[in-house]
């Protein structure tokens, strides 16, 4: 049994009020797979890179025992490149460059040793590629989680609506939930979105935590108040990887377990933002994660 993470494997160049990076490893699948690998042993990536990505960057995944046989390496081509600059509030950013490169013609191939997957995260990518990957699985997984962004709502809404019919959980941020539903109040937005197909909806609210909707219930999780946020890139993908990694480990899919999964996702995301790119989530200790989970419990515990 395994967990498949589909998504971009990329080079990013980042600018925050704290500094700037040259090309470093980024991409939705990179963050999500690294995060999931702390909670579940059998994580497998489906993605594509160019010849420029290199062995040493791929070894970031293999060091965490992540299966990369589903990452296609395109000879003579360049990896997906994204560049962003954060504003002083660290919540908003401008995309400076998006070079699709190998992602422009990505045809996701599912290796035969991936076919036993019971869990799949359809990470941020074109909805068309997400549908194709799902169709290529011979057996429908126990849980399919979808992550997407406003970019795809703007240019591929019809395809996105098709994917929504096929997934169990959708994870998006508050602005995206408003855009997708046309509703401002998040409770109304959730009602609309749950009518589009998914059984559960997670609305990520950045430094204000996350909401889970499903089974007629709502759960609200905080984000850990952090003294310093160095680079928020990939926090959403890290959250999604932690969320599905926890559920794969417990192998029970219901609202109750999703509440815990959200806390694990949030804990991992709180590490992600402490350093540039994937640096912090390449080197976590189990004790660090356990300590942060305890901080979450303390943060929300109260008696009446
Ligand atoms: P997040 O901060 O969670 O929105 O994710 C940031 C990551 O998404 C970066 O590492 C980028 O490489 C990747 N990314 C940005 N735009 C796209 C896109 N259009 N498709 C796929 N991945 C993207």
mmCIF file of C-alpha atoms and ligand atoms in Angstrom:
data_model
loop_
_atom_site.group_PDB
_atom_site.id
_atom_site.type_symbol
_atom_site.label_atom_id
_atom_site.label_comp_id
_atom_site.label_asym_id
_atom_site.label_seq_id
_atom_site.Cartn_x
_atom_site.Cartn_y
_atom_site.Cartn_z
ATOM 1 C CA UNK A 1 0.000 0.000 0.000
ATOM 2 C CA UNK A 2 1.354 3.419 -0.845
ATOM 3 C CA UNK A 3 0.701 7.153 -1.046
ATOM 4 C CA UNK A 4 1.093 8.887 -4.407
ATOM 5 C CA UNK A 5 1.898 12.588 -4.544
ATOM 6 C CA UNK A 6 1.321 14.176 -7.948
ATOM 7 C CA UNK A 7 2.494 17.738 -8.549
ATOM 8 C CA UNK A 8 5.151 20.128 -9.728
ATOM 9 C CA UNK A 9 8.805 19.404 -8.983
ATOM 10 C CA UNK A 10 10.462 22.703 -9.683
ATOM 11 C CA UNK A 11 13.086 25.354 -9.338
ATOM 12 C CA UNK A 12 11.949 28.455 -7.469
ATOM 13 C CA UNK A 13 13.633 31.821 -6.980
ATOM 14 C CA UNK A 14 12.238 33.597 -3.943
ATOM 15 C CA UNK A 15 12.356 37.077 -2.497
ATOM 16 C CA UNK A 16 11.099 37.860 0.977
ATOM 17 C CA UNK A 17 11.739 40.857 3.249
ATOM 18 C CA UNK A 18 14.485 38.661 4.794
ATOM 19 C CA UNK A 19 16.466 37.855 1.673
ATOM 20 C CA UNK A 20 16.627 36.381 -1.792
ATOM 21 C CA UNK A 21 17.471 32.984 -3.253
ATOM 22 C CA UNK A 22 18.825 31.842 -6.583
ATOM 23 C CA UNK A 23 17.188 28.760 -8.103
ATOM 24 C CA UNK A 24 16.364 26.348 -5.295
ATOM 25 C CA UNK A 25 14.244 23.205 -5.220
ATOM 26 C CA UNK A 26 10.525 23.918 -5.012
ATOM 27 C CA UNK A 27 7.284 22.628 -6.438
ATOM 28 C CA UNK A 28 4.068 21.422 -4.878
ATOM 29 C CA UNK A 29 5.012 17.721 -4.970
ATOM 30 C CA UNK A 30 8.435 18.379 -3.441
ATOM 31 C CA UNK A 31 7.003 20.054 -0.348
ATOM 32 C CA UNK A 32 4.095 17.623 -0.002
ATOM 33 C CA UNK A 33 6.202 14.468 -0.402
ATOM 34 C CA UNK A 34 8.870 15.613 2.057
ATOM 35 C CA UNK A 35 6.172 16.480 4.616
ATOM 36 C CA UNK A 36 4.300 13.189 4.135
ATOM 37 C CA UNK A 37 7.530 11.196 4.501
ATOM 38 C CA UNK A 38 7.687 12.039 8.237
ATOM 39 C CA UNK A 39 4.335 10.361 8.810
ATOM 40 C CA UNK A 40 4.164 7.544 6.262
ATOM 41 C CA UNK A 41 6.856 5.213 4.963
ATOM 42 C CA UNK A 42 5.726 4.511 1.411
ATOM 43 C CA UNK A 43 5.530 7.873 -0.386
ATOM 44 C CA UNK A 44 5.821 7.957 -4.195
ATOM 45 C CA UNK A 45 6.079 11.041 -6.430
ATOM 46 C CA UNK A 46 4.600 11.421 -9.913
ATOM 47 C CA UNK A 47 6.131 14.416 -11.685
ATOM 48 C CA UNK A 48 8.525 15.627 -14.340
ATOM 49 C CA UNK A 49 11.825 17.530 -14.341
ATOM 50 C CA UNK A 50 14.344 18.621 -16.958
ATOM 51 C CA UNK A 51 17.933 17.518 -17.334
ATOM 52 C CA UNK A 52 18.958 20.591 -15.293
ATOM 53 C CA UNK A 53 17.380 19.253 -12.083
ATOM 54 C CA UNK A 54 20.261 16.916 -11.348
ATOM 55 C CA UNK A 55 20.971 13.914 -9.141
ATOM 56 C CA UNK A 56 21.850 15.918 -6.054
ATOM 57 C CA UNK A 57 18.439 17.599 -6.029
ATOM 58 C CA UNK A 58 16.661 14.279 -6.590
ATOM 59 C CA UNK A 59 18.611 12.865 -3.658
ATOM 60 C CA UNK A 60 16.677 15.215 -1.342
ATOM 61 C CA UNK A 61 13.763 12.818 -1.912
ATOM 62 C CA UNK A 62 15.632 9.512 -1.915
ATOM 63 C CA UNK A 63 17.320 10.462 1.374
ATOM 64 C CA UNK A 64 13.821 10.485 2.889
ATOM 65 C CA UNK A 65 13.080 7.115 1.218
ATOM 66 C CA UNK A 66 10.622 8.693 -1.213
ATOM 67 C CA UNK A 67 10.137 6.669 -4.399
ATOM 68 C CA UNK A 68 11.024 8.846 -7.406
ATOM 69 C CA UNK A 69 10.576 6.242 -10.136
ATOM 70 C CA UNK A 70 7.469 8.229 -11.227
ATOM 71 C CA UNK A 71 9.531 11.387 -11.847
ATOM 72 C CA UNK A 72 10.271 11.597 -15.579
ATOM 73 C CA UNK A 73 13.596 13.245 -16.475
ATOM 74 C CA UNK A 74 13.401 14.988 -19.863
ATOM 75 C CA UNK A 75 16.792 15.073 -21.578
ATOM 76 C CA UNK A 76 17.724 18.446 -23.076
ATOM 77 C CA UNK A 77 14.752 20.193 -21.420
ATOM 78 C CA UNK A 78 14.376 22.562 -18.495
ATOM 79 C CA UNK A 79 12.486 22.083 -15.237
ATOM 80 C CA UNK A 80 9.408 24.116 -14.305
ATOM 81 C CA UNK A 81 10.551 27.477 -12.917
ATOM 82 C CA UNK A 82 8.582 29.804 -10.676
ATOM 83 C CA UNK A 83 9.660 33.025 -9.045
ATOM 84 C CA UNK A 84 7.786 35.047 -6.432
ATOM 85 C CA UNK A 85 8.250 38.115 -4.263
ATOM 86 C CA UNK A 86 6.521 38.488 -0.883
ATOM 87 C CA UNK A 87 5.163 41.753 0.437
ATOM 88 C CA UNK A 88 6.067 42.939 3.923
ATOM 89 C CA UNK A 89 2.997 41.254 5.487
ATOM 90 C CA UNK A 90 4.316 37.873 4.196
ATOM 91 C CA UNK A 91 0.726 36.858 3.396
ATOM 92 C CA UNK A 92 0.598 38.292 -0.080
ATOM 93 C CA UNK A 93 3.020 37.780 -2.941
ATOM 94 C CA UNK A 94 3.497 38.605 -6.581
ATOM 95 C CA UNK A 95 4.391 35.941 -9.091
ATOM 96 C CA UNK A 96 7.343 37.321 -11.048
ATOM 97 C CA UNK A 97 7.974 34.437 -13.463
ATOM 98 C CA UNK A 98 6.220 31.188 -14.403
ATOM 99 C CA UNK A 99 8.130 29.141 -16.977
ATOM 100 C CA UNK A 100 6.228 25.913 -17.581
ATOM 101 C CA UNK A 101 9.080 24.220 -19.505
ATOM 102 C CA UNK A 102 8.653 20.412 -19.018
ATOM 103 C CA UNK A 103 5.319 20.956 -17.272
ATOM 104 C CA UNK A 104 3.815 22.355 -20.470
ATOM 105 C CA UNK A 105 3.641 18.899 -22.067
ATOM 106 C CA UNK A 106 3.525 16.763 -18.914
ATOM 107 C CA UNK A 107 1.905 13.367 -19.458
ATOM 108 C CA UNK A 108 1.817 11.697 -16.017
ATOM 109 C CA UNK A 109 3.006 8.093 -16.104
ATOM 110 C CA UNK A 110 2.071 5.835 -13.204
ATOM 111 C CA UNK A 111 4.733 3.110 -12.789
ATOM 112 C CA UNK A 112 3.367 -0.408 -12.169
ATOM 113 C CA UNK A 113 4.729 -0.477 -8.597
ATOM 114 C CA UNK A 114 2.544 2.576 -7.844
ATOM 115 C CA UNK A 115 -0.686 0.772 -8.767
ATOM 116 C CA UNK A 116 -1.389 -0.472 -5.238
ATOM 117 C CA UNK A 117 -1.782 3.112 -3.945
ATOM 118 C CA UNK A 118 -4.616 3.602 -1.492
ATOM 119 C CA UNK A 119 -4.001 7.311 -1.040
ATOM 120 C CA UNK A 120 -3.351 9.989 -3.655
ATOM 121 C CA UNK A 121 -2.738 13.719 -3.400
ATOM 122 C CA UNK A 122 -3.485 15.494 -6.666
ATOM 123 C CA UNK A 123 -1.195 18.435 -5.959
ATOM 124 C CA UNK A 124 -1.245 21.781 -7.698
ATOM 125 C CA UNK A 125 -1.091 21.195 -11.467
ATOM 126 C CA UNK A 126 -3.384 21.579 -14.442
ATOM 127 C CA UNK A 127 -6.743 19.851 -13.772
ATOM 128 C CA UNK A 128 -6.317 17.988 -17.074
ATOM 129 C CA UNK A 129 -3.132 16.330 -15.793
ATOM 130 C CA UNK A 130 -4.830 15.599 -12.459
ATOM 131 C CA UNK A 131 -7.721 13.821 -14.240
ATOM 132 C CA UNK A 132 -5.325 11.845 -16.461
ATOM 133 C CA UNK A 133 -3.279 10.650 -13.470
ATOM 134 C CA UNK A 134 -6.417 9.533 -11.636
ATOM 135 C CA UNK A 135 -7.731 7.684 -14.700
ATOM 136 C CA UNK A 136 -4.437 5.819 -15.055
ATOM 137 C CA UNK A 137 -4.822 4.197 -11.659
ATOM 138 C CA UNK A 138 -6.348 0.762 -12.232
ATOM 139 C CA UNK A 139 -8.004 0.773 -8.802
ATOM 140 C CA UNK A 140 -9.710 3.777 -7.248
ATOM 141 C CA UNK A 141 -7.745 4.731 -4.082
ATOM 142 C CA UNK A 142 -9.355 4.804 -0.662
ATOM 143 C CA UNK A 143 -8.803 8.578 -0.462
ATOM 144 C CA UNK A 144 -8.197 11.227 -3.133
ATOM 145 C CA UNK A 145 -7.232 14.728 -1.991
ATOM 146 C CA UNK A 146 -7.145 17.642 -4.433
ATOM 147 C CA UNK A 147 -5.130 20.830 -4.096
ATOM 148 C CA UNK A 148 -5.540 23.593 -6.652
ATOM 149 C CA UNK A 149 -5.244 27.368 -7.003
ATOM 150 C CA UNK A 150 -7.012 30.443 -8.426
ATOM 151 C CA UNK A 151 -4.795 30.253 -11.543
ATOM 152 C CA UNK A 152 -6.655 27.074 -12.632
ATOM 153 C CA UNK A 153 -10.052 28.537 -11.673
ATOM 154 C CA UNK A 154 -9.277 31.406 -14.054
ATOM 155 C CA UNK A 155 -8.135 29.367 -17.032
ATOM 156 C CA UNK A 156 -9.501 25.815 -16.672
ATOM 157 C CA UNK A 157 -12.687 25.988 -14.593
ATOM 158 C CA UNK A 158 -14.594 23.356 -16.595
ATOM 159 C CA UNK A 159 -11.784 20.803 -16.220
ATOM 160 C CA UNK A 160 -11.454 21.673 -12.542
ATOM 161 C CA UNK A 161 -15.185 21.013 -12.035
ATOM 162 C CA UNK A 162 -14.699 17.570 -13.626
ATOM 163 C CA UNK A 163 -11.892 16.716 -11.165
ATOM 164 C CA UNK A 164 -13.989 17.959 -8.255
ATOM 165 C CA UNK A 165 -16.576 15.270 -9.029
ATOM 166 C CA UNK A 166 -13.897 12.582 -8.618
ATOM 167 C CA UNK A 167 -12.243 13.581 -5.326
ATOM 168 C CA UNK A 168 -12.995 13.037 -1.647
ATOM 169 C CA UNK A 169 -11.293 16.103 -0.174
ATOM 170 C CA UNK A 170 -10.578 19.545 -1.638
ATOM 171 C CA UNK A 171 -7.996 21.776 0.060
ATOM 172 C CA UNK A 172 -7.947 25.447 -0.988
ATOM 173 C CA UNK A 173 -7.419 28.830 0.641
ATOM 174 C CA UNK A 174 -10.167 31.239 1.679
ATOM 175 C CA UNK A 175 -9.922 33.519 -1.365
ATOM 176 C CA UNK A 176 -10.014 30.504 -3.686
ATOM 177 C CA UNK A 177 -13.084 29.135 -1.850
ATOM 178 C CA UNK A 178 -14.812 32.487 -2.384
ATOM 179 C CA UNK A 179 -13.842 32.565 -6.066
ATOM 180 C CA UNK A 180 -14.939 28.977 -6.714
ATOM 181 C CA UNK A 181 -18.305 29.337 -4.965
ATOM 182 C CA UNK A 182 -19.142 32.983 -5.629
ATOM 183 C CA UNK A 183 -20.025 33.239 -1.914
ATOM 184 C CA UNK A 184 -18.270 35.522 0.574
ATOM 185 C CA UNK A 185 -19.250 33.798 3.839
ATOM 186 C CA UNK A 186 -17.055 30.715 4.143
ATOM 187 C CA UNK A 187 -19.881 28.564 5.545
ATOM 188 C CA UNK A 188 -22.002 29.353 2.468
ATOM 189 C CA UNK A 189 -18.961 28.862 0.229
ATOM 190 C CA UNK A 190 -18.405 25.426 1.788
ATOM 191 C CA UNK A 191 -22.030 24.415 1.171
ATOM 192 C CA UNK A 192 -21.721 25.335 -2.505
ATOM 193 C CA UNK A 193 -18.369 23.587 -2.950
ATOM 194 C CA UNK A 194 -19.506 20.392 -1.219
ATOM 195 C CA UNK A 195 -22.348 20.297 -3.771
ATOM 196 C CA UNK A 196 -19.734 20.235 -6.543
ATOM 197 C CA UNK A 197 -18.461 16.773 -5.573
ATOM 198 C CA UNK A 198 -15.990 16.525 -2.684
ATOM 199 C CA UNK A 199 -17.224 14.986 0.572
ATOM 200 C CA UNK A 200 -14.902 17.128 2.662
ATOM 201 C CA UNK A 201 -13.527 20.631 2.205
ATOM 202 C CA UNK A 202 -10.515 22.197 3.891
ATOM 203 C CA UNK A 203 -10.258 25.977 3.757
ATOM 204 C CA UNK A 204 -6.729 27.152 4.575
ATOM 205 C CA UNK A 205 -6.530 30.603 6.125
ATOM 206 C CA UNK A 206 -2.747 31.067 6.340
ATOM 207 C CA UNK A 207 -1.714 32.463 9.713
ATOM 208 C CA UNK A 208 -5.348 32.123 10.855
ATOM 209 C CA UNK A 209 -5.437 28.333 10.638
ATOM 210 C CA UNK A 210 -7.792 26.061 8.715
ATOM 211 C CA UNK A 211 -11.431 24.970 8.615
ATOM 212 C CA UNK A 212 -12.676 21.461 7.857
ATOM 213 C CA UNK A 213 -16.223 20.904 6.551
ATOM 214 C CA UNK A 214 -17.894 17.518 6.042
ATOM 215 C CA UNK A 215 -20.321 14.961 7.499
ATOM 216 C CA UNK A 216 -22.502 18.013 8.395
ATOM 217 C CA UNK A 217 -19.807 19.226 10.841
ATOM 218 C CA UNK A 218 -17.212 22.001 11.039
ATOM 219 C CA UNK A 219 -13.795 21.876 12.742
ATOM 220 C CA UNK A 220 -11.609 24.938 13.211
ATOM 221 C CA UNK A 221 -7.853 24.490 13.722
ATOM 222 C CA UNK A 222 -5.497 27.310 14.675
ATOM 223 C CA UNK A 223 -2.158 28.028 13.061
ATOM 224 C CA UNK A 224 0.704 28.148 15.507
ATOM 225 C CA UNK A 225 1.478 31.801 16.300
ATOM 226 C CA UNK A 226 5.101 32.111 15.144
ATOM 227 C CA UNK A 227 7.526 34.845 16.113
ATOM 228 C CA UNK A 228 9.223 34.709 12.735
ATOM 229 C CA UNK A 229 7.992 33.685 9.320
ATOM 230 C CA UNK A 230 10.959 33.564 6.998
ATOM 231 C CA UNK A 231 9.447 32.202 3.762
ATOM 232 C CA UNK A 232 5.816 31.024 3.392
ATOM 233 C CA UNK A 233 6.409 29.289 0.031
ATOM 234 C CA UNK A 234 5.127 25.747 0.034
ATOM 235 C CA UNK A 235 3.296 26.012 3.362
ATOM 236 C CA UNK A 236 0.030 24.957 1.694
ATOM 237 C CA UNK A 237 1.647 21.977 -0.043
ATOM 238 C CA UNK A 238 3.419 20.958 3.157
ATOM 239 C CA UNK A 239 0.080 21.125 4.956
ATOM 240 C CA UNK A 240 -1.557 18.910 2.322
ATOM 241 C CA UNK A 241 1.325 16.397 2.456
ATOM 242 C CA UNK A 242 1.150 16.220 6.248
ATOM 243 C CA UNK A 243 -2.641 15.873 6.118
ATOM 244 C CA UNK A 244 -2.697 12.916 3.721
ATOM 245 C CA UNK A 245 0.457 11.372 5.238
ATOM 246 C CA UNK A 246 -1.241 11.187 8.633
ATOM 247 C CA UNK A 247 -4.417 9.617 7.184
ATOM 248 C CA UNK A 248 -2.367 7.067 5.215
ATOM 249 C CA UNK A 249 -0.543 6.116 8.414
ATOM 250 C CA UNK A 250 -3.728 5.709 10.451
ATOM 251 C CA UNK A 251 -5.541 4.196 7.445
ATOM 252 C CA UNK A 252 -8.914 5.451 8.657
ATOM 253 C CA UNK A 253 -10.749 8.084 6.661
ATOM 254 C CA UNK A 254 -13.388 9.974 8.616
ATOM 255 C CA UNK A 255 -14.012 13.443 10.069
ATOM 256 C CA UNK A 256 -12.493 12.525 13.428
ATOM 257 C CA UNK A 257 -9.181 11.424 11.895
ATOM 258 C CA UNK A 258 -9.175 14.358 9.505
ATOM 259 C CA UNK A 259 -9.207 16.690 12.527
ATOM 260 C CA UNK A 260 -5.936 15.152 13.731
ATOM 261 C CA UNK A 261 -4.593 15.126 10.160
ATOM 262 C CA UNK A 262 -5.179 18.897 9.976
ATOM 263 C CA UNK A 263 -3.161 19.410 13.157
ATOM 264 C CA UNK A 264 -0.276 17.323 11.732
ATOM 265 C CA UNK A 265 -0.444 19.245 8.454
ATOM 266 C CA UNK A 266 -0.414 22.553 10.325
ATOM 267 C CA UNK A 267 2.522 21.470 12.500
ATOM 268 C CA UNK A 268 4.607 20.529 9.459
ATOM 269 C CA UNK A 269 3.655 23.766 7.684
ATOM 270 C CA UNK A 270 4.821 25.730 10.734
ATOM 271 C CA UNK A 271 8.313 24.259 10.218
ATOM 272 C CA UNK A 272 8.269 24.899 6.475
ATOM 273 C CA UNK A 273 8.040 28.681 6.863
ATOM 274 C CA UNK A 274 11.064 28.880 9.176
ATOM 275 C CA UNK A 275 13.622 28.667 6.358
ATOM 276 C CA UNK A 276 13.809 29.263 2.622
ATOM 277 C CA UNK A 277 12.303 26.622 0.345
ATOM 278 C CA UNK A 278 12.348 22.994 1.451
ATOM 279 C CA UNK A 279 15.425 23.407 3.670
ATOM 280 C CA UNK A 280 13.658 23.084 7.008
ATOM 281 C CA UNK A 281 11.445 20.143 6.059
ATOM 282 C CA UNK A 282 14.364 18.176 4.650
ATOM 283 C CA UNK A 283 15.792 17.751 8.127
ATOM 284 C CA UNK A 284 13.189 17.314 10.819
ATOM 285 C CA UNK A 285 13.412 15.030 13.815
ATOM 286 C CA UNK A 286 10.391 13.065 15.030
ATOM 287 C CA UNK A 287 10.837 14.714 18.451
ATOM 288 C CA UNK A 288 10.521 18.193 16.863
ATOM 289 C CA UNK A 289 7.243 17.196 15.265
ATOM 290 C CA UNK A 290 5.916 15.636 18.488
ATOM 291 C CA UNK A 291 6.834 18.768 20.455
ATOM 292 C CA UNK A 292 4.981 20.971 18.013
ATOM 293 C CA UNK A 293 1.890 18.761 18.112
ATOM 294 C CA UNK A 294 1.915 19.222 21.899
ATOM 295 C CA UNK A 295 2.134 22.987 21.407
ATOM 296 C CA UNK A 296 -1.003 22.787 19.267
ATOM 297 C CA UNK A 297 -2.867 20.877 21.995
ATOM 298 C CA UNK A 298 -1.814 23.415 24.628
ATOM 299 C CA UNK A 299 -2.808 26.296 22.374
ATOM 300 C CA UNK A 300 -6.413 25.204 22.128
ATOM 301 C CA UNK A 301 -7.029 23.445 25.443
ATOM 302 C CA UNK A 302 -9.457 25.168 27.820
ATOM 303 C CA UNK A 303 -11.967 24.258 30.526
ATOM 304 C CA UNK A 304 -15.427 25.685 30.917
HETATM 305 P P1 LIG B 1 2.379 27.444 -2.303
HETATM 306 O O1 LIG B 1 3.285 28.428 -1.597
HETATM 307 O O2 LIG B 1 1.832 26.401 -1.392
HETATM 308 O O3 LIG B 1 1.342 28.133 -3.132
HETATM 309 O O4 LIG B 1 3.272 26.626 -3.337
HETATM 310 C C1 LIG B 1 4.405 27.160 -3.942
HETATM 311 C C2 LIG B 1 4.960 26.175 -4.947
HETATM 312 O O5 LIG B 1 4.031 26.022 -6.028
HETATM 313 C C3 LIG B 1 6.257 26.671 -5.534
HETATM 314 O O6 LIG B 1 7.304 25.844 -5.079
HETATM 315 C C4 LIG B 1 6.059 26.607 -7.056
HETATM 316 O O7 LIG B 1 7.100 25.926 -7.704
HETATM 317 C C5 LIG B 1 4.747 25.889 -7.244
HETATM 318 N N1 LIG B 1 3.891 26.498 -8.282
HETATM 319 C C6 LIG B 1 3.671 27.826 -8.505
HETATM 320 N N2 LIG B 1 2.817 28.000 -9.560
HETATM 321 C C7 LIG B 1 2.500 26.751 -10.014
HETATM 322 C C8 LIG B 1 1.661 26.251 -11.080
HETATM 323 N N3 LIG B 1 0.983 27.065 -11.893
HETATM 324 N N4 LIG B 1 1.577 24.897 -11.227
HETATM 325 C C9 LIG B 1 2.245 24.072 -10.409
HETATM 326 N N5 LIG B 1 3.048 24.472 -9.404
HETATM 327 C C10 LIG B 1 3.179 25.795 -9.192
#
